[in-house]
mmCIF file with all atom_site columns, C-alpha atoms in Angstrom:
data_model
loop_
_atom_site.group_PDB
_atom_site.id
_atom_site.type_symbol
_atom_site.label_atom_id
_atom_site.label_alt_id
_atom_site.label_comp_id
_atom_site.label_asym_id
_atom_site.label_entity_id
_atom_site.label_seq_id
_atom_site.pdbx_PDB_ins_code
_atom_site.Cartn_x
_atom_site.Cartn_y
_atom_site.Cartn_z
_atom_site.occupancy
_atom_site.B_iso_or_equiv
_atom_site.pdbx_formal_charge
_atom_site.auth_seq_id
_atom_site.auth_comp_id
_atom_site.auth_asym_id
_atom_site.auth_atom_id
_atom_site.pdbx_PDB_model_num
ATOM 1   C CA . MET N 1 1   ? 0.000   0.000  0.000   1.00 0.00 ? 261 MET N CA 1
ATOM 2   C CA . PRO N 1 2   ? 1.624   3.279  -1.081  1.00 0.00 ? 262 PRO N CA 1
ATOM 3   C CA . SER N 1 3   ? 1.931   5.896  1.614   1.00 0.00 ? 263 SER N CA 1
ATOM 4   C CA . GLU N 1 4   ? 0.238   9.201  0.906   1.00 0.00 ? 264 GLU N CA 1
ATOM 5   C CA . THR N 1 5   ? 2.347   12.219 1.649   1.00 0.00 ? 265 THR N CA 1
ATOM 6   C CA . LYS N 1 6   ? 0.634   15.364 2.767   1.00 0.00 ? 266 LYS N CA 1
ATOM 7   C CA . PRO N 1 7   ? 1.428   18.370 0.617   1.00 0.00 ? 267 PRO N CA 1
ATOM 8   C CA . VAL N 1 8   ? 3.688   20.916 2.267   1.00 0.00 ? 268 VAL N CA 1
ATOM 9   C CA . PRO N 1 9   ? 1.687   24.003 3.259   1.00 0.00 ? 269 PRO N CA 1
ATOM 10  C CA . GLN N 1 10  ? 2.736   27.125 1.394   1.00 0.00 ? 270 GLN N CA 1
ATOM 11  C CA . VAL N 1 11  ? 2.895   29.120 4.616   1.00 0.00 ? 271 VAL N CA 1
ATOM 12  C CA . SER N 1 12  ? 3.735   27.987 8.148   1.00 0.00 ? 272 SER N CA 1
ATOM 13  C CA . ILE N 1 13  ? 2.968   30.396 10.987  1.00 0.00 ? 273 ILE N CA 1
ATOM 14  C CA . ILE N 1 14  ? 4.310   29.769 14.489  1.00 0.00 ? 274 ILE N CA 1
ATOM 15  C CA . LEU N 1 15  ? 2.850   32.023 17.168  1.00 0.00 ? 275 LEU N CA 1
ATOM 16  C CA . ILE N 1 16  ? 5.032   31.828 20.273  1.00 0.00 ? 276 ILE N CA 1
ATOM 17  C CA . ARG N 1 17  ? 3.159   33.311 23.171  1.00 0.00 ? 277 ARG N CA 1
ATOM 18  C CA . GLU N 1 18  ? 4.451   35.216 26.181  1.00 0.00 ? 278 GLU N CA 1
ATOM 19  C CA . THR N 1 19  ? 6.079   33.003 28.782  1.00 0.00 ? 279 THR N CA 1
ATOM 20  C CA . ALA N 1 20  ? 4.834   35.066 31.740  1.00 0.00 ? 280 ALA N CA 1
ATOM 21  C CA . GLU N 1 21  ? 1.984   33.676 33.763  1.00 0.00 ? 281 GLU N CA 1
ATOM 22  C CA . GLN N 1 22  ? -0.398  35.085 36.275  1.00 0.00 ? 282 GLN N CA 1
ATOM 23  C CA . MET N 1 23  ? -0.818  32.092 38.501  1.00 0.00 ? 283 MET N CA 1
ATOM 24  C CA . SER N 1 24  ? -2.874  33.730 41.200  1.00 0.00 ? 284 SER N CA 1
ATOM 25  C CA . GLY N 1 25  ? -6.250  35.257 40.628  1.00 0.00 ? 285 GLY N CA 1
ATOM 26  C CA . SER N 1 26  ? -6.094  35.359 36.850  1.00 0.00 ? 286 SER N CA 1
ATOM 27  C CA . GLY N 1 27  ? -8.553  32.629 35.991  1.00 0.00 ? 287 GLY N CA 1
ATOM 28  C CA . CYS N 1 28  ? -12.299 32.610 35.692  1.00 0.00 ? 288 CYS N CA 1
ATOM 29  C CA . CYS N 1 29  ? -12.798 34.046 39.176  1.00 0.00 ? 289 CYS N CA 1
ATOM 30  C CA . GLY N 1 30  ? -11.012 37.324 38.580  1.00 0.00 ? 290 GLY N CA 1
ATOM 31  C CA . ARG N 1 31  ? -7.583  38.864 38.556  1.00 0.00 ? 291 ARG N CA 1
ATOM 32  C CA . VAL N 1 32  ? -5.254  39.986 41.311  1.00 0.00 ? 292 VAL N CA 1
ATOM 33  C CA . ALA N 1 33  ? -5.312  43.399 39.635  1.00 0.00 ? 293 ALA N CA 1
ATOM 34  C CA . GLY N 1 34  ? -8.990  43.713 40.483  1.00 0.00 ? 294 GLY N CA 1
ATOM 35  C CA . ASP N 1 35  ? -8.473  43.263 44.221  1.00 0.00 ? 295 ASP N CA 1
ATOM 36  C CA . PRO N 1 36  ? -7.289  46.464 45.963  1.00 0.00 ? 296 PRO N CA 1
ATOM 37  C CA . CYS N 1 37  ? -6.749  44.560 49.226  1.00 0.00 ? 297 CYS N CA 1
ATOM 38  C CA . LEU N 1 38  ? -4.006  42.489 47.584  1.00 0.00 ? 298 LEU N CA 1
ATOM 39  C CA . THR N 1 39  ? -2.420  45.089 45.315  1.00 0.00 ? 299 THR N CA 1
ATOM 40  C CA . GLY N 1 40  ? -2.864  48.339 47.242  1.00 0.00 ? 300 GLY N CA 1
ATOM 41  C CA . SER N 1 41  ? -4.788  49.831 44.285  1.00 0.00 ? 301 SER N CA 1
ATOM 42  C CA . ARG N 1 42  ? -1.811  49.364 41.945  1.00 0.00 ? 302 ARG N CA 1
ATOM 43  C CA . ASP N 1 43  ? -2.115  47.801 38.523  1.00 0.00 ? 303 ASP N CA 1
ATOM 44  C CA . ALA N 1 44  ? -0.473  44.473 39.312  1.00 0.00 ? 304 ALA N CA 1
ATOM 45  C CA . PHE N 1 45  ? 0.749   42.619 36.224  1.00 0.00 ? 305 PHE N CA 1
ATOM 46  C CA . GLN N 1 46  ? -0.768  45.300 33.961  1.00 0.00 ? 306 GLN N CA 1
ATOM 47  C CA . GLU N 1 47  ? 2.089   45.342 31.425  1.00 0.00 ? 307 GLU N CA 1
ATOM 48  C CA . VAL N 1 48  ? 2.104   41.551 31.171  1.00 0.00 ? 308 VAL N CA 1
ATOM 49  C CA . ARG N 1 49  ? -1.676  41.464 30.881  1.00 0.00 ? 309 ARG N CA 1
ATOM 50  C CA . ASN N 1 50  ? -1.609  44.081 28.088  1.00 0.00 ? 310 ASN N CA 1
ATOM 51  C CA . GLN N 1 51  ? 0.965   42.029 26.156  1.00 0.00 ? 311 GLN N CA 1
ATOM 52  C CA . GLN N 1 52  ? -1.086  38.863 26.590  1.00 0.00 ? 312 GLN N CA 1
ATOM 53  C CA . GLU N 1 53  ? -4.259  40.576 25.404  1.00 0.00 ? 313 GLU N CA 1
ATOM 54  C CA . ALA N 1 54  ? -2.523  42.130 22.372  1.00 0.00 ? 314 ALA N CA 1
ATOM 55  C CA . PHE N 1 55  ? -1.115  38.749 21.388  1.00 0.00 ? 315 PHE N CA 1
ATOM 56  C CA . GLY N 1 56  ? -4.545  37.169 21.845  1.00 0.00 ? 316 GLY N CA 1
ATOM 57  C CA . ILE N 1 57  ? -6.044  39.721 19.448  1.00 0.00 ? 317 ILE N CA 1
ATOM 58  C CA . LEU N 1 58  ? -3.254  38.971 16.959  1.00 0.00 ? 318 LEU N CA 1
ATOM 59  C CA . HIS N 1 59  ? -3.861  35.217 17.292  1.00 0.00 ? 319 HIS N CA 1
ATOM 60  C CA . ARG N 1 60  ? -7.620  35.507 16.760  1.00 0.00 ? 320 ARG N CA 1
ATOM 61  C CA . ALA N 1 61  ? -7.188  37.783 13.745  1.00 0.00 ? 321 ALA N CA 1
ATOM 62  C CA . VAL N 1 62  ? -4.755  35.428 11.996  1.00 0.00 ? 322 VAL N CA 1
ATOM 63  C CA . VAL N 1 63  ? -6.813  32.308 12.722  1.00 0.00 ? 323 VAL N CA 1
ATOM 64  C CA . GLU N 1 64  ? -10.074 33.923 11.571  1.00 0.00 ? 324 GLU N CA 1
ATOM 65  C CA . PHE N 1 65  ? -8.598  35.656 8.497   1.00 0.00 ? 325 PHE N CA 1
ATOM 66  C CA . PHE N 1 66  ? -6.906  32.502 7.188   1.00 0.00 ? 326 PHE N CA 1
ATOM 67  C CA . ALA N 1 67  ? -9.551  29.944 8.193   1.00 0.00 ? 327 ALA N CA 1
ATOM 68  C CA . ASP N 1 68  ? -10.269 28.908 4.585   1.00 0.00 ? 328 ASP N CA 1
ATOM 69  C CA . GLN N 1 69  ? -6.600  28.566 3.645   1.00 0.00 ? 329 GLN N CA 1
ATOM 70  C CA . GLN N 1 70  ? -5.960  26.565 6.779   1.00 0.00 ? 330 GLN N CA 1
ATOM 71  C CA . GLN N 1 71  ? -8.851  24.232 5.990   1.00 0.00 ? 331 GLN N CA 1
ATOM 72  C CA . ARG N 1 72  ? -7.529  23.681 2.436   1.00 0.00 ? 332 ARG N CA 1
ATOM 73  C CA . GLY N 1 73  ? -4.062  22.855 3.808   1.00 0.00 ? 333 GLY N CA 1
ATOM 74  C CA . GLU N 1 74  ? -2.362  25.859 2.201   1.00 0.00 ? 334 GLU N CA 1
ATOM 75  C CA . LEU N 1 75  ? -1.375  27.310 5.545   1.00 0.00 ? 335 LEU N CA 1
ATOM 76  C CA . THR N 1 76  ? -0.715  26.045 9.060   1.00 0.00 ? 336 THR N CA 1
ATOM 77  C CA . ILE N 1 77  ? -0.982  28.068 12.255  1.00 0.00 ? 337 ILE N CA 1
ATOM 78  C CA . VAL N 1 78  ? 0.561   26.721 15.449  1.00 0.00 ? 338 VAL N CA 1
ATOM 79  C CA . THR N 1 79  ? 0.464   28.443 18.835  1.00 0.00 ? 339 THR N CA 1
ATOM 80  C CA . VAL N 1 80  ? 3.270   27.339 21.120  1.00 0.00 ? 340 VAL N CA 1
ATOM 81  C CA . ASP N 1 81  ? 4.166   27.867 24.753  1.00 0.00 ? 341 ASP N CA 1
ATOM 82  C CA . PRO N 1 82  ? 7.877   28.807 24.726  1.00 0.00 ? 342 PRO N CA 1
ATOM 83  C CA . ARG N 1 83  ? 8.554   26.366 27.556  1.00 0.00 ? 343 ARG N CA 1
ATOM 84  C CA . ASN N 1 84  ? 7.586   23.500 25.242  1.00 0.00 ? 344 ASN N CA 1
ATOM 85  C CA . GLN N 1 85  ? 11.103  23.213 23.825  1.00 0.00 ? 345 GLN N CA 1
ATOM 86  C CA . PRO N 1 86  ? 10.782  19.521 22.812  1.00 0.00 ? 346 PRO N CA 1
ATOM 87  C CA . TYR N 1 87  ? 8.163   20.641 20.278  1.00 0.00 ? 347 TYR N CA 1
ATOM 88  C CA . LEU N 1 88  ? 9.410   24.134 19.453  1.00 0.00 ? 348 LEU N CA 1
ATOM 89  C CA . ILE N 1 89  ? 13.028  23.378 18.518  1.00 0.00 ? 349 ILE N CA 1
ATOM 90  C CA . PRO N 1 90  ? 12.232  20.624 15.968  1.00 0.00 ? 350 PRO N CA 1
ATOM 91  C CA . LYS N 1 91  ? 9.382   22.721 14.535  1.00 0.00 ? 351 LYS N CA 1
ATOM 92  C CA . LEU N 1 92  ? 11.671  25.727 14.028  1.00 0.00 ? 352 LEU N CA 1
ATOM 93  C CA . VAL N 1 93  ? 14.393  23.545 12.464  1.00 0.00 ? 353 VAL N CA 1
ATOM 94  C CA . LYS N 1 94  ? 11.845  21.862 10.181  1.00 0.00 ? 354 LYS N CA 1
ATOM 95  C CA . ASP N 1 95  ? 10.430  25.189 8.991   1.00 0.00 ? 355 ASP N CA 1
ATOM 96  C CA . VAL N 1 96  ? 13.892  26.652 8.384   1.00 0.00 ? 356 VAL N CA 1
ATOM 97  C CA . TRP N 1 97  ? 14.895  23.526 6.427   1.00 0.00 ? 357 TRP N CA 1
ATOM 98  C CA . GLN N 1 98  ? 11.646  23.412 4.466   1.00 0.00 ? 358 GLN N CA 1
ATOM 99  C CA . TYR N 1 99  ? 11.212  27.095 3.574   1.00 0.00 ? 359 TYR N CA 1
ATOM 100 C CA . ARG N 1 100 ? 14.904  28.157 3.406   1.00 0.00 ? 360 ARG N CA 1
ATOM 101 C CA . PRO N 1 101 ? 14.659  31.763 4.663   1.00 0.00 ? 361 PRO N CA 1
ATOM 102 C CA . GLY N 1 102 ? 18.431  32.283 4.293   1.00 0.00 ? 362 GLY N CA 1
ATOM 103 C CA . TRP N 1 103 ? 21.331  31.428 6.584   1.00 0.00 ? 363 TRP N CA 1
ATOM 104 C CA . GLY N 1 104 ? 21.178  34.466 8.852   1.00 0.00 ? 364 GLY N CA 1
ATOM 105 C CA . LYS N 1 105 ? 17.410  34.538 9.296   1.00 0.00 ? 365 LYS N CA 1
ATOM 106 C CA . GLY N 1 106 ? 17.236  30.762 9.628   1.00 0.00 ? 366 GLY N CA 1
ATOM 107 C CA . LEU N 1 107 ? 19.957  30.726 12.265  1.00 0.00 ? 367 LEU N CA 1
ATOM 108 C CA . CYS N 1 108 ? 18.246  33.482 14.269  1.00 0.00 ? 368 CYS N CA 1
ATOM 109 C CA . SER N 1 109 ? 14.975  31.522 14.200  1.00 0.00 ? 369 SER N CA 1
ATOM 110 C CA . THR N 1 110 ? 16.531  28.147 15.024  1.00 0.00 ? 370 THR N CA 1
ATOM 111 C CA . LEU N 1 111 ? 18.637  29.495 17.895  1.00 0.00 ? 371 LEU N CA 1
ATOM 112 C CA . GLN N 1 112 ? 15.639  31.503 19.135  1.00 0.00 ? 372 GLN N CA 1
ATOM 113 C CA . PHE N 1 113 ? 17.274  34.933 18.928  1.00 0.00 ? 373 PHE N CA 1
ATOM 114 C CA . PHE N 1 114 ? 13.985  36.696 19.504  1.00 0.00 ? 374 PHE N CA 1
ATOM 115 C CA . SER N 1 115 ? 12.036  38.045 22.430  1.00 0.00 ? 375 SER N CA 1
ATOM 116 C CA . LEU N 1 116 ? 8.575   36.839 23.322  1.00 0.00 ? 376 LEU N CA 1
ATOM 117 C CA . PRO N 1 117 ? 5.903   36.953 22.112  1.00 0.00 ? 377 PRO N CA 1
ATOM 118 C CA . ALA N 1 118 ? 7.072   36.212 18.574  1.00 0.00 ? 378 ALA N CA 1
ATOM 119 C CA . VAL N 1 119 ? 5.630   35.362 15.173  1.00 0.00 ? 379 VAL N CA 1
ATOM 120 C CA . ILE N 1 120 ? 7.683   33.124 12.887  1.00 0.00 ? 380 ILE N CA 1
ATOM 121 C CA . VAL N 1 121 ? 6.521   32.773 9.274   1.00 0.00 ? 381 VAL N CA 1
ATOM 122 C CA . ASN N 1 122 ? 8.204   30.209 7.018   1.00 0.00 ? 382 ASN N CA 1
ATOM 123 C CA . GLY N 1 123 ? 11.203  29.998 9.336   1.00 0.00 ? 383 GLY N CA 1
ATOM 124 C CA . ARG N 1 124 ? 11.688  33.766 9.466   1.00 0.00 ? 384 ARG N CA 1
ATOM 125 C CA . ILE N 1 125 ? 11.109  36.044 12.484  1.00 0.00 ? 385 ILE N CA 1
ATOM 126 C CA . LEU N 1 126 ? 8.369   38.391 11.355  1.00 0.00 ? 386 LEU N CA 1
ATOM 127 C CA . SER N 1 127 ? 7.289   40.010 14.600  1.00 0.00 ? 387 SER N CA 1
ATOM 128 C CA . ARG N 1 128 ? 8.389   40.157 18.213  1.00 0.00 ? 388 ARG N CA 1
ATOM 129 C CA . ARG N 1 129 ? 7.883   42.232 21.355  1.00 0.00 ? 389 ARG N CA 1
ATOM 130 C CA . GLY N 1 130 ? 8.720   45.827 20.716  1.00 0.00 ? 390 GLY N CA 1
ATOM 131 C CA . ARG N 1 131 ? 8.062   45.174 17.040  1.00 0.00 ? 391 ARG N CA 1
ATOM 132 C CA . LEU N 1 132 ? 4.787   43.235 17.342  1.00 0.00 ? 392 LEU N CA 1
ATOM 133 C CA . LEU N 1 133 ? 2.813   43.857 14.161  1.00 0.00 ? 393 LEU N CA 1
ATOM 134 C CA . ASP N 1 134 ? -0.784  44.903 14.371  1.00 0.00 ? 394 ASP N CA 1
ATOM 135 C CA . PRO N 1 135 ? -3.180  42.189 13.152  1.00 0.00 ? 395 PRO N CA 1
ATOM 136 C CA . ASP N 1 136 ? -3.905  43.913 9.814   1.00 0.00 ? 396 ASP N CA 1
ATOM 137 C CA . ALA N 1 137 ? -0.209  44.281 8.961   1.00 0.00 ? 397 ALA N CA 1
ATOM 138 C CA . LEU N 1 138 ? 0.509   40.667 9.887   1.00 0.00 ? 398 LEU N CA 1
ATOM 139 C CA . CYS N 1 139 ? -2.423  39.339 7.850   1.00 0.00 ? 399 CYS N CA 1
ATOM 140 C CA . HIS N 1 140 ? -1.342  41.495 4.895   1.00 0.00 ? 400 HIS N CA 1
ATOM 141 C CA . ALA N 1 141 ? 2.268   40.237 5.094   1.00 0.00 ? 401 ALA N CA 1
ATOM 142 C CA . VAL N 1 142 ? 1.190   36.586 5.324   1.00 0.00 ? 402 VAL N CA 1
ATOM 143 C CA . ASN N 1 143 ? -1.280  37.074 2.464   1.00 0.00 ? 403 ASN N CA 1
ATOM 144 C CA . GLU N 1 144 ? 1.534   38.469 0.280   1.00 0.00 ? 404 GLU N CA 1
ATOM 145 C CA . ILE N 1 145 ? 3.698   35.432 1.062   1.00 0.00 ? 405 ILE N CA 1
ATOM 146 C CA . LEU N 1 146 ? 0.786   33.109 0.282   1.00 0.00 ? 406 LEU N CA 1
ATOM 147 C CA . THR N 1 147 ? 0.023   34.893 -3.011  1.00 0.00 ? 407 THR N CA 1
ATOM 148 C CA . ALA N 1 148 ? 3.688   34.866 -4.085  1.00 0.00 ? 408 ALA N CA 1
ATOM 149 C CA . SER N 1 149 ? 3.961   31.180 -3.219  1.00 0.00 ? 409 SER N CA 1
ATOM 150 C CA . LYS N 1 150 ? 0.868   30.356 -5.294  1.00 0.00 ? 410 LYS N CA 1
ATOM 151 C CA . ALA N 1 151 ? 2.214   32.335 -8.269  1.00 0.00 ? 411 ALA N CA 1
ATOM 152 C CA . GLN N 1 152 ? 5.561   30.555 -8.047  1.00 0.00 ? 412 GLN N CA 1
ATOM 153 C CA . SER N 1 153 ? 3.941   27.109 -7.953  1.00 0.00 ? 413 SER N CA 1
ATOM 154 C CA . LEU N 1 154 ? 1.792   28.030 -10.976 1.00 0.00 ? 414 LEU N CA 1
ATOM 155 C CA . ARG N 1 155 ? 4.903   29.127 -12.891 1.00 0.00 ? 415 ARG N CA 1
ATOM 156 C CA . ARG N 1 156 ? 6.612   25.820 -12.084 1.00 0.00 ? 416 ARG N CA 1
ATOM 157 C CA . GLU N 1 157 ? 3.534   23.878 -13.162 1.00 0.00 ? 417 GLU N CA 1
ATOM 158 C CA . TYR N 1 158 ? 3.302   25.551 -16.577 1.00 0.00 ? 418 TYR N CA 1
ATOM 159 C CA . SER N 1 159 ? 7.042   25.750 -17.365 1.00 0.00 ? 419 SER N CA 1
#
């Protein structure tokens, strides 16, 4: 029985979320920041919470915008906890090997020379903290990569 190989997606997006956690009071029952008795009316964890919420908006936008392409297998979106190194390292190496972003960019991605949260597209660091793209800019950039990849595969098919 011949083995069927899955086609390689034209675009691979790795969303690496913030490593910071709010272990106490950040679940369904409320946040520490909402309890003045615990925080003395300060905004506890506010910067971390803002980063988490901004990344969540980015994640939702990418997943919703590319839902059709993801369903057709043209694009994959993976969200990873940075502490999950047994998954993250091989995934980064695989994407760098598969999409060949260039030695410098591939090395930076593989060795994780980026701050968190980060967005890696086809083995290339596209966005990171301090330079986190807004959802529209990220979707536009990924769409350009997807369109260019489709055009290139069409050229190869008809040459």
